[in-house]
Amino acid sequence: MPLGLTIPAALSRSPSTQDLHKYSSADAIDGITRNPSHEHQKKVTASLPQNTVPKNPITMSTRFDTSYEPELREHLHISGLVPPVVETYDIQIKRCLKALEAKKSGLDKYVYLSHLRNSNFNLFYRLLIGHMKDITPLVYTPVVGEACEKWSHIFSEPEGLYLPWKERGNLAETIKNWPEKEVDICVVTDGSRILGLGDLGVGGIGISIGKLALYTACAGIHPTKTLPIVIDLGTDNERLLNDELYLGTRMKRLGEKDMMKFLDEMMAALKARWPSIIIQFEDFKNPFPSLAKYQNMYTCFNDDIQGTGAVVLAGVINAVRNTGIAPKDQRLVFLGAGSAGVGVARQIMEMFKKEGNLSEDEARKLFYLVDSKGLVTNDRGDKLQEHKLIFSRSDNNGQQYKSLEDVLDYVKPTILMGLSTIGGAFHEGIIRKMASYSERPIIFPLSNPVSKSECTFEEAMKFTDEKVLFASGSPFPTYEAKDGKLHEPGQGNNMYVFPGIGMGTIISQASLINQDMIYASAEYLASSLTQEERDDGLIYPRINRIRDVSARVALGVVRAAERNHLARNPEIVGMDDDTLVEYIKGKMYDPTAVPTEVEETDPGMWNWLTSKLSLPWSKL
Ligand SMILES: NC(=O)C1=CN([C@@H]2O[C@H](COP(=O)(O)OP(=O)(O)OC[C@H]3O[C@@H](n4cnc5c(N)ncnc54)[C@H](O)[C@@H]3O)[C@@H](O)[C@H]2O)C=CC1
Ligand SMILES: CC(=O)C(=O)O
Ligand SMILES: [Mg+2]
């Protein structure tokens, strides 16, 4: 029985240092795949206390790796179960890239990548981290949106926890079925507003899986310590209810009261099993009640309100600097006044108060929110949802502005945000109006996936005479300007902050995630731009530096936790910034690290995995 076996150091040499070096590519991430930084990282971790040095334990899903040397294969009892050739990482990645190239559709590529992650997550993360720019859109927005829409048709293996309404009263037992002993972080959705695609029922679990893949790729949270969850309280999507393949409960979605009861039980059960678990709420149609209720009780945050607020704030900090217009002279119009719109407006308002020396009232007056009924005003005649009240206007002299054009003519904004789920809403006329109000208009079409983006990068560049300061929620191709210069679009997606928020919370061992920690994630992201990126006119760092950037974001989160007396990790007390960043990096899961140990696995997990793989491991 190979469980608990420690591999002698001499045997754990697969792959070789040369292989690691070969694997390095132009797109590789500093500190992870480049050999010199890897060496540097090893040196730094060597100087840290032993229990902080990360290990890369072999688990069931990393067991069949063609890079393992014969001796290691023997120890793992996998000789003959893996093809005979011992491969370099480089060759493994080449095969993956070729396989991906051969798949015609994004969805086929998504399915291939899911299988790869489930059969060998080390290889999956080597591929993803080494090719962030190309692979992220296949596991996250936009393709994950299509995967969630078609989840019940592409499903082949469980990858997370499904918590249906019928399990209420029994959630603690159900949660105990999750085979991993340690979980650091979970992402939970109710599937009711997946990206801008609406209610996708249990298909929403795809977004939990996608976000957690980025927690691992961007911030190095170990894949086995992540837990995707979908709660199934029914769906109002008729297409799903009428689909014989639909995998969720065939009933109309329950209301807020039932949801809160269910969440109360789930939160308590998660914390009972994993006392320091971080719970990230994702893509709830109405996420405000749960955030209000749990944020001071559990280690949790809402990515759509808080993560999005922080990431867009970081882009705005850098973009506003490029406009040369002081915060007090900016005017902002938001198309979309939902969780993301209001979350973003609140964070930017905080910044205007701090940086622009404005009072709350002065800062608030710079914001004009537009929803499906037009400009949000006090005298519009409908009952406003509570979250909109803070930005509701009272200075409209009884006049209501129904269309975005009317609002633009009235406000003449310098900044236009799209969080409306309405693809193409920023048409040529809208963009040209923005260009007429200021020299460098800030236009952020942030709705996801690409089909819901309010405009494309190309449209924003063309119709502003290439003056726009741009960021979108989903990725767009580079644009070739009239002078032949290539311009890269910014991606204002919360993927720049949530991994660092999670990692910073884990590192600090904070029991709560407060506003100061969220705000710090934005500040540290904004200041993580390199001089070269600034010179190239970027407002977000290049995605291939995401691990470095996430470590900086995590640093900011830890510092804020310390300031707020929330940090509880005695190991980090007194560390200066450089040491702390190296400490954070030292804690990151590294899929290129040589395997050192076979994980002591509990029998429950072992049985679950062996049955899952239908292999006769129990006989070994
Ligand atoms: N870039 C990023 O990191 C993020 C992007 N988002 C995107 O933001 C979008 C909105 O998300 P949530 O705010 O959570 O959704 P939500 O459903 O809470 O809000 C949507 C808002 O858009 C408004 N709206 C709908 N149709 C409209 C129309 N025709 N004209 C004007 N307003 C209209 C609604 O009234 C509502 O205020 C989604 O597409 C989502 O993918 C959300 C979170 C993060
Ligand atoms: C990115 C994200 O969280 C969303 O579109 O909902
Ligand atoms: Mg979201």
XYZ file of C-alpha atoms and ligand atoms in Angstrom:
671
model
C 0.000 0.000 0.000
C 1.735 3.201 -1.113
C -0.138 5.525 1.224
C 1.948 7.583 3.563
C 5.129 6.586 1.800
C 7.860 9.184 1.804
C 9.915 9.124 -1.346
C 13.637 9.221 -0.699
C 15.089 12.563 -1.808
C 17.289 10.843 -4.380
C 14.245 9.535 -6.174
C 12.259 12.704 -6.217
C 14.100 14.258 -9.103
C 11.536 14.268 -11.799
C 11.659 16.381 -13.816
C 15.238 17.599 -13.864
C 16.331 21.204 -13.477
C 17.105 21.266 -17.202
C 13.526 20.268 -17.860
C 12.291 23.113 -15.729
C 14.529 25.431 -17.645
C 13.271 24.137 -20.975
C 9.728 24.675 -19.865
C 10.350 28.396 -19.453
C 8.627 30.344 -22.175
C 8.275 34.007 -23.056
C 4.846 33.850 -21.461
C 6.089 32.188 -18.294
C 5.466 33.743 -14.919
C 8.302 35.074 -12.793
C 8.973 33.024 -9.724
C 7.042 30.056 -10.986
C 8.279 28.756 -14.276
C 11.478 30.639 -14.944
C 14.417 28.752 -13.684
C 16.461 31.629 -12.202
C 13.517 32.939 -10.190
C 12.645 29.416 -9.229
C 16.158 29.056 -7.850
C 15.780 32.393 -6.106
C 12.484 31.254 -4.640
C 14.141 28.108 -3.356
C 16.893 30.165 -1.737
C 14.375 32.391 -0.039
C 12.237 29.533 1.183
C 15.339 27.780 2.484
C 15.815 30.708 4.851
C 12.257 30.424 6.144
C 11.116 28.124 8.959
C 10.771 24.557 7.656
C 7.013 24.397 7.939
C 6.593 27.302 5.554
C 8.336 25.562 2.644
C 5.647 24.425 0.226
C 5.413 20.778 -0.648
C 3.969 19.280 -3.751
C 2.436 16.086 -2.504
C 1.416 13.470 -4.995
C -2.315 12.914 -4.902
C -4.553 10.600 -6.858
C -4.968 13.251 -9.538
C -1.260 13.843 -10.022
C -0.270 10.217 -9.865
C -0.045 9.393 -13.534
C 2.398 11.967 -14.735
C 4.523 11.043 -17.751
C 7.326 13.228 -16.381
C 7.985 10.825 -13.481
C 11.260 8.932 -13.560
C 11.199 5.096 -13.502
C 12.235 4.964 -9.814
C 9.381 7.212 -8.814
C 6.959 5.173 -10.913
C 8.073 2.046 -9.078
C 7.509 3.663 -5.718
C 4.068 4.751 -6.773
C 3.265 1.323 -8.249
C 2.353 2.924 -11.529
C 4.924 1.276 -13.809
C 3.001 -0.050 -16.760
C 0.054 2.187 -16.021
C 1.740 5.194 -17.559
C 3.225 5.172 -21.086
C 6.916 4.223 -20.933
C 8.523 7.482 -22.073
C 9.739 9.900 -19.411
C 8.756 13.296 -20.739
C 9.928 16.825 -20.129
C 7.332 19.404 -19.125
C 7.977 21.066 -22.444
C 6.894 18.008 -24.399
C 3.848 17.494 -22.196
C 2.768 21.074 -22.805
C 3.337 20.714 -26.555
C 0.946 17.753 -26.606
C -1.674 19.722 -24.687
C -1.359 22.688 -27.012
C -1.667 20.458 -30.069
C -4.710 18.734 -28.602
C -6.267 22.131 -27.919
C -5.489 23.331 -31.417
C -7.252 20.303 -32.862
C -10.481 21.114 -31.017
C -12.706 23.325 -33.117
C -14.892 25.062 -30.559
C -14.148 26.873 -27.324
C -16.484 24.474 -25.536
C -14.570 21.408 -26.819
C -11.372 23.013 -25.536
C -13.070 23.668 -22.185
C -14.086 20.003 -21.895
C -10.567 18.855 -22.780
C -9.071 21.160 -20.145
C -11.520 19.959 -17.487
C -10.493 16.362 -18.143
C -6.852 17.356 -17.998
C -7.370 19.081 -14.630
C -9.138 16.051 -13.234
C -6.582 13.556 -14.457
C -3.409 15.532 -13.622
C -3.824 18.942 -12.093
C -0.082 19.607 -11.930
C 0.087 19.399 -15.714
C -3.099 21.449 -16.089
C -1.668 24.250 -13.949
C 1.720 24.112 -15.669
C -0.170 24.678 -18.909
C -2.448 27.389 -17.539
C 0.230 29.337 -15.653
C 2.638 29.174 -18.568
C -0.003 30.373 -21.053
C -2.298 32.590 -18.986
C -3.244 34.881 -21.839
C -4.362 32.092 -24.166
C -5.783 29.555 -21.729
C -7.609 31.798 -19.216
C -10.396 32.642 -21.713
C -10.979 28.880 -22.129
C -11.429 28.103 -18.428
C -12.926 31.459 -17.428
C -14.792 34.214 -19.261
C -15.919 33.984 -22.014
C -15.976 30.188 -22.563
C -17.004 29.290 -19.004
C -20.264 31.137 -19.715
C -21.127 28.744 -22.531
C -20.043 25.800 -20.368
C -22.456 26.888 -17.616
C -25.257 27.296 -20.166
C -24.679 23.765 -21.484
C -23.549 22.187 -18.189
C -26.198 19.470 -18.163
C -25.144 18.454 -21.673
C -21.374 18.363 -21.185
C -21.285 17.023 -17.619
C -19.188 13.914 -17.151
C -17.699 14.035 -13.667
C -18.392 15.680 -10.332
C -15.962 18.478 -9.547
C -17.659 20.205 -6.656
C -20.439 20.104 -4.107
C -24.061 20.219 -5.200
C -26.248 21.303 -2.282
C -29.936 20.956 -3.178
C -32.867 22.259 -1.161
C -33.943 18.717 -0.284
C -30.748 18.315 1.767
C -31.746 21.122 4.146
C -31.411 20.004 7.734
C -28.711 17.592 6.595
C -26.130 19.910 5.086
C -23.443 19.183 7.680
C -23.585 15.482 6.735
C -23.561 16.228 3.014
C -20.594 18.553 3.412
C -18.748 15.803 5.298
C -18.821 13.778 2.070
C -16.294 16.115 0.498
C -13.181 13.919 0.454
C -10.489 16.514 1.210
C -9.484 16.959 4.837
C -8.277 20.515 4.377
C -10.118 23.238 2.510
C -8.896 26.832 2.529
C -11.440 28.458 0.281
C -14.755 27.791 -1.400
C -16.704 29.661 -4.051
C -20.456 29.359 -3.720
C -23.104 30.388 -6.229
C -26.844 29.836 -6.462
C -26.613 29.993 -10.259
C -29.174 32.796 -10.430
C -27.084 35.372 -12.381
C -24.153 33.714 -14.064
C -21.997 36.400 -15.716
C -24.505 38.373 -17.814
C -26.290 35.176 -18.876
C -29.025 35.046 -16.261
C -30.346 32.058 -14.295
C -28.434 28.914 -15.261
C -29.464 26.750 -12.302
C -26.910 24.161 -11.214
C -24.889 24.920 -14.373
C -23.610 27.820 -12.294
C -21.157 25.449 -10.645
C -18.951 26.047 -13.695
C -18.292 29.590 -12.473
C -17.272 28.316 -9.010
C -14.870 25.863 -10.662
C -13.489 28.529 -13.016
C -12.898 31.067 -10.241
C -11.132 28.486 -8.096
C -8.885 27.463 -11.003
C -7.774 31.096 -11.011
C -7.244 31.114 -7.241
C -4.735 28.360 -7.907
C -3.188 29.719 -11.090
C -2.966 33.350 -9.950
C -2.368 33.119 -6.199
C -1.126 29.564 -5.768
C -3.806 28.236 -3.453
C -3.374 24.485 -3.597
C -5.981 22.899 -5.893
C -6.968 20.254 -3.343
C -7.738 23.017 -0.854
C -10.358 24.650 -3.047
C -14.029 23.720 -3.020
C -16.579 24.704 -5.697
C -20.189 24.786 -4.490
C -23.553 25.356 -6.117
C -26.669 25.599 -4.004
C -29.713 24.362 -5.855
C -32.840 26.198 -4.829
C -34.555 25.598 -8.179
C -34.437 27.701 -11.334
C -36.726 30.073 -13.189
C -35.087 29.199 -16.497
C -37.826 27.485 -18.550
C -35.310 26.063 -21.005
C -33.640 24.174 -18.160
C -36.904 23.125 -16.519
C -38.006 21.596 -19.836
C -34.696 19.908 -20.594
C -34.689 16.191 -19.789
C -30.926 16.372 -19.299
C -31.102 19.145 -16.684
C -29.096 18.077 -13.636
C -30.709 20.314 -11.029
C -33.927 20.151 -9.055
C -36.887 20.672 -11.361
C -38.733 23.360 -9.425
C -39.221 27.104 -9.491
C -36.541 29.052 -7.654
C -37.290 29.618 -3.989
C -37.424 33.130 -2.588
C -35.051 35.113 -0.414
C -36.429 33.898 2.915
C -35.798 30.238 2.071
C -32.435 31.111 0.581
C -31.303 32.834 3.767
C -32.431 29.872 5.889
C -30.513 27.507 3.648
C -27.432 29.739 3.660
C -27.517 30.019 7.469
C -27.268 26.245 7.698
C -24.619 25.966 4.980
C -22.387 28.672 6.469
C -22.476 27.072 9.909
C -21.783 23.605 8.451
C -18.826 24.800 6.370
C -17.268 26.553 9.334
C -17.881 23.581 11.605
C -15.936 21.304 9.254
C -13.212 23.795 8.236
C -13.014 26.519 10.934
C -10.852 28.915 8.922
C -12.519 28.418 5.538
C -12.936 31.509 3.331
C -16.335 31.656 1.658
C -16.603 33.638 -1.563
C -20.096 34.441 -2.797
C -20.415 34.546 -6.572
C -23.092 35.441 -9.094
C -26.152 35.650 -6.870
C -28.967 37.678 -8.432
C -29.464 39.450 -5.119
C -26.253 39.189 -3.107
C -26.759 42.108 -0.751
C -28.659 40.346 2.079
C -26.091 37.559 2.478
C -23.159 39.982 2.451
C -24.824 42.205 5.044
C -25.656 39.257 7.259
C -22.434 37.238 7.106
C -19.592 39.696 6.592
C -19.073 40.223 10.306
C -19.786 36.611 11.271
C -17.719 34.568 8.799
C -14.541 34.920 6.780
C -16.372 35.788 3.586
C -16.717 38.330 0.811
C -18.794 38.921 -2.275
C -16.761 38.970 -5.437
C -19.318 40.773 -7.587
C -19.860 43.646 -5.176
C -16.460 43.878 -3.480
C -13.973 42.185 -5.843
C -15.391 43.987 -8.868
C -15.461 47.249 -6.948
C -11.786 46.844 -6.117
C -10.588 45.822 -9.569
C -12.409 48.638 -11.332
C -11.222 51.113 -8.724
C -7.616 50.107 -9.482
C -8.171 50.716 -13.206
C -9.862 54.038 -12.481
C -6.985 55.177 -10.244
C -4.559 54.626 -13.121
C -6.884 55.919 -15.840
C -7.822 59.094 -13.936
C -4.120 59.804 -13.552
C -3.780 59.572 -17.359
C -6.641 62.032 -17.962
C -5.055 64.755 -15.855
C -8.547 65.643 -14.569
C -8.897 65.884 -10.765
C -11.420 63.533 -9.083
C -13.696 66.459 -8.167
C -14.046 67.340 -11.853
C -14.856 63.810 -13.020
C -18.478 62.863 -13.754
C -19.399 59.197 -13.905
C -22.309 57.477 -15.624
C -22.984 53.829 -14.875
C -25.152 51.750 -17.195
C -26.322 49.061 -14.759
C -27.130 49.630 -11.092
C -27.011 46.043 -9.838
C -24.577 44.367 -7.477
C -21.567 45.109 -9.667
C -22.599 48.650 -10.639
C -23.289 49.748 -7.074
C -20.251 47.857 -5.739
C -17.978 49.659 -8.198
C -19.559 53.069 -7.587
C -19.106 52.670 -3.827
C -15.414 51.805 -4.109
C -14.676 54.697 -6.474
C -16.566 57.044 -4.169
C -14.291 55.928 -1.313
C -11.260 56.778 -3.419
C -12.611 60.204 -4.384
C -13.183 60.909 -0.704
C -9.659 59.855 0.230
C -7.667 61.123 -2.743
C -9.767 64.074 -3.794
C -10.430 65.357 -0.282
C -14.156 65.335 -0.945
C -16.913 64.896 1.589
C -19.203 61.884 1.185
C -21.873 64.150 -0.259
C -19.529 65.883 -2.718
C -18.187 62.525 -3.902
C -21.632 60.933 -4.234
C -22.885 63.751 -6.440
C -20.359 62.820 -9.145
C -22.192 59.519 -9.817
C -25.199 58.982 -12.112
C -26.584 55.456 -12.139
C -28.826 54.203 -14.928
C -30.843 50.992 -14.738
C -33.408 49.419 -17.064
C -35.842 52.232 -16.212
C -33.440 55.117 -16.824
C -31.551 57.479 -14.544
C -32.013 56.452 -10.906
C -33.816 59.363 -9.236
C -35.833 59.842 -6.058
C -38.941 60.963 -7.922
C -38.982 58.390 -10.722
C -42.168 56.878 -9.424
C -40.991 53.331 -8.669
C -39.845 51.853 -5.385
C -36.048 51.741 -5.580
C -34.158 48.704 -4.295
C -32.256 49.549 -1.148
C -28.785 49.260 -2.666
C -29.567 51.994 -5.217
C -30.721 54.589 -2.682
C -27.264 55.900 -1.894
C -26.748 57.062 -5.510
C -30.299 58.103 -6.292
C -30.404 61.698 -7.632
C -32.601 64.440 -6.243
C -31.232 67.302 -8.362
C -33.079 66.433 -11.590
C -35.784 69.106 -11.174
C -38.538 66.594 -11.793
C -37.101 65.627 -15.172
C -36.625 61.896 -15.889
C -33.958 60.664 -18.303
C -34.957 57.350 -19.834
C -32.290 56.606 -22.436
C -28.522 56.488 -22.048
C -28.222 59.176 -24.748
C -30.443 61.515 -22.723
C -28.409 60.873 -19.589
C -25.148 61.564 -21.448
C -26.481 64.821 -22.866
C -27.528 65.844 -19.348
C -24.363 64.785 -17.474
C -21.588 65.039 -20.104
C -19.541 62.428 -18.251
C -15.801 61.855 -18.324
C -16.221 58.209 -17.275
C -18.706 55.645 -18.623
C -19.060 52.237 -16.959
C -21.008 49.305 -18.378
C -22.341 46.744 -15.886
C -25.704 46.212 -17.510
C -25.469 42.792 -19.236
C -26.554 44.562 -22.447
C -24.148 43.651 -25.258
C -23.540 46.516 -27.706
C -25.243 49.155 -25.495
C -22.308 51.530 -26.102
C -22.922 51.974 -29.816
C -21.081 54.385 -32.102
C -23.255 57.375 -31.117
C -22.632 56.823 -27.410
C -18.874 56.428 -27.821
C -18.620 59.526 -30.034
C -20.540 61.545 -27.448
C -18.014 60.440 -24.808
C -15.172 61.567 -27.072
C -16.786 64.996 -27.379
C -16.886 65.579 -23.598
C -13.227 65.036 -22.745
C -9.844 64.603 -24.358
C -9.339 61.074 -22.968
C -12.697 59.492 -22.183
C -12.678 56.542 -19.803
C -14.945 53.797 -21.148
C -15.168 50.459 -19.324
C -17.627 47.951 -20.851
C -17.401 45.469 -17.997
C -20.265 43.033 -18.624
C -19.372 39.403 -19.268
C -19.013 37.299 -21.311
C -17.865 38.917 -24.578
C -21.374 38.686 -26.082
C -22.645 40.955 -23.264
C -19.836 43.491 -23.450
C -21.284 46.989 -23.975
C -18.750 47.581 -26.799
C -15.565 46.098 -28.217
C -12.070 47.525 -27.868
C -11.959 48.140 -31.611
C -15.184 50.179 -31.514
C -13.985 52.209 -28.522
C -10.672 52.980 -30.255
C -12.175 53.808 -33.655
C -14.943 56.095 -32.413
C -12.727 58.088 -30.031
C -9.954 58.643 -32.544
C -7.851 56.194 -30.475
C -8.017 58.396 -27.373
C -10.050 56.094 -25.141
C -8.823 54.746 -21.796
C -10.370 51.302 -21.951
C -10.956 48.200 -19.878
C -13.443 45.397 -20.459
C -14.645 42.502 -18.317
C -13.772 39.867 -20.916
C -10.653 39.805 -23.078
C -10.432 41.552 -26.460
C -7.680 41.326 -29.098
C -5.030 44.018 -29.486
C -5.831 46.867 -31.840
C -3.572 48.155 -34.575
C -3.680 51.954 -34.638
C -3.491 54.081 -37.775
C 0.234 54.640 -37.172
C 0.788 50.873 -36.964
C 1.244 50.859 -33.189
C -0.350 47.951 -31.343
C -2.577 48.857 -28.380
C -3.467 46.309 -25.683
C -6.886 46.526 -24.049
C -7.120 46.492 -20.266
C -9.077 43.667 -18.679
C -11.002 45.051 -15.717
C -11.949 41.686 -14.339
C -12.090 40.771 -10.674
C -9.603 37.964 -11.426
C -6.919 40.597 -10.723
C -7.992 40.863 -7.088
C -9.995 37.921 -5.737
C -7.028 35.501 -5.775
C -4.935 38.017 -3.809
C -7.802 38.768 -1.415
C -8.085 35.031 -0.717
C -4.341 34.507 -0.388
C -3.897 37.591 1.813
C -6.654 36.355 4.104
C -5.085 32.892 4.336
C -1.628 34.326 5.022
C -2.826 36.781 7.669
C -5.225 34.211 9.157
C -7.739 37.017 9.423
C -11.125 35.926 10.686
C -12.988 38.616 8.738
C -12.523 40.369 5.415
C -13.327 44.022 5.954
C -13.644 47.043 3.663
C -10.112 48.191 4.421
C -8.732 44.871 3.152
C -10.803 45.138 -0.038
C -9.714 48.742 -0.596
C -6.084 47.773 -0.058
C -6.383 45.106 -2.762
C -7.291 47.881 -5.219
C -4.496 50.204 -4.107
C -1.835 47.509 -4.317
C -3.133 46.350 -7.693
C -3.057 49.922 -9.021
C 0.513 50.443 -7.822
C 1.734 47.105 -9.161
C 2.106 48.448 -12.709
C 5.718 48.410 -13.864
C 7.279 51.477 -15.464
C 7.287 49.623 -18.780
C 3.549 48.936 -18.480
C 2.906 52.590 -17.616
C 4.989 53.721 -20.593
C 2.911 51.432 -22.793
C -0.230 53.209 -21.575
C -1.607 50.206 -19.655
C -3.935 50.627 -16.703
C -3.780 46.983 -15.580
C -0.657 44.828 -15.380
C -0.009 42.269 -18.099
C -1.751 39.009 -17.342
C 1.443 36.931 -17.616
C 2.673 38.661 -14.419
C -0.431 37.650 -12.522
C 1.385 35.657 -9.823
C 3.628 38.580 -8.922
C 0.658 40.901 -9.026
C -1.471 38.592 -6.857
C 1.375 38.414 -4.330
C 1.390 42.253 -4.177
C -2.386 42.320 -3.792
C -2.117 39.710 -1.024
C 0.550 41.875 0.643
C -1.848 44.828 0.679
C -4.588 42.650 2.147
C -2.273 41.363 4.888
C -1.128 44.885 5.749
C -4.751 46.051 6.024
C -5.598 43.032 8.195
C -2.668 43.943 10.466
C -3.755 47.590 10.703
C -7.238 46.446 11.661
C -5.946 43.988 14.271
C -7.454 41.100 12.325
C -4.190 39.300 11.453
C -3.487 36.273 13.642
C -0.490 34.605 12.013
C 2.440 34.885 14.451
C 4.952 33.927 11.731
C 4.522 37.182 9.827
C 4.826 39.572 12.744
C 7.470 42.211 12.040
C 8.217 41.103 8.464
C 9.106 43.927 6.089
C 7.341 44.101 2.712
C 10.022 42.284 0.702
C 10.267 39.429 3.198
C 6.506 39.167 3.398
C 6.120 39.039 -0.391
C 8.692 36.238 -0.540
C 6.889 34.485 2.321
C 3.620 34.722 0.360
C 5.298 33.400 -2.789
C 6.871 30.643 -0.749
C 3.407 29.512 0.291
C 2.171 29.322 -3.292
C 1.466 25.970 -4.873
C 4.013 25.387 -7.599
C 3.045 22.801 -10.222
C 6.645 22.634 -11.426
C 8.024 21.727 -8.006
C 9.507 18.281 -7.758
C 7.163 15.914 -5.950
C 8.562 15.156 -2.528
C 6.049 13.133 -0.670
C 3.126 10.856 -1.164
C 0.219 12.360 0.660
C -1.170 10.643 3.705
C -4.684 10.199 2.476
C -7.653 9.264 4.560
C -9.346 6.008 3.549
C -12.620 7.760 2.744
C -10.972 9.896 0.138
C -8.968 6.993 -1.167
C -12.086 4.887 -1.706
C -13.912 7.768 -3.302
C -11.102 8.455 -5.714
C -10.499 4.815 -6.605
C -14.165 4.314 -7.356
C -14.117 7.510 -9.359
C -11.249 6.315 -11.477
C -12.464 2.693 -11.576
C -8.944 1.426 -11.035
C -7.923 -1.428 -8.806
C -5.781 0.692 -6.509
C -7.144 -0.767 -3.346
C -5.356 -4.021 -4.238
C -1.942 -2.374 -4.242
N -15.746 42.746 -15.044
C -15.987 42.114 -13.930
O -15.073 41.729 -13.183
C -17.399 41.859 -13.534
C -18.432 42.017 -14.414
N -19.706 41.785 -14.026
C -20.727 41.867 -15.050
O -21.616 42.916 -14.757
C -22.892 42.602 -15.268
C -23.924 42.925 -14.219
O -23.747 42.139 -13.065
P -24.627 42.422 -11.762
O -24.555 43.842 -11.393
O -24.258 41.459 -10.732
O -26.069 42.079 -12.335
P -27.447 42.639 -11.832
O -28.470 41.794 -12.463
O -27.414 42.805 -10.365
O -27.504 44.111 -12.468
C -27.773 44.421 -13.807
C -28.160 45.888 -13.892
O -28.281 46.238 -15.241
C -29.517 46.946 -15.403
N -30.027 46.779 -16.758
C -30.551 45.685 -17.338
N -30.975 45.970 -18.576
C -30.706 47.275 -18.780
C -30.937 48.154 -19.869
N -31.498 47.740 -21.006
N -30.524 49.434 -19.741
C -29.950 49.862 -18.607
N -29.717 49.064 -17.549
C -30.098 47.798 -17.639
C -30.451 46.345 -14.375
O -31.525 47.213 -14.103
C -29.490 46.193 -13.202
O -29.399 47.407 -12.520
C -22.836 41.130 -15.686
O -22.757 41.051 -17.092
C -21.582 40.626 -15.087
O -20.965 39.655 -15.917
C -20.026 41.428 -12.745
C -19.040 41.248 -11.821
C -17.643 41.384 -12.182
C -16.353 38.342 -13.568
C -17.547 38.153 -12.769
O -17.471 37.900 -11.588
C -18.825 38.292 -13.396
O -18.903 38.643 -14.569
O -19.815 38.057 -12.701
Mg -19.299 37.173 -10.828
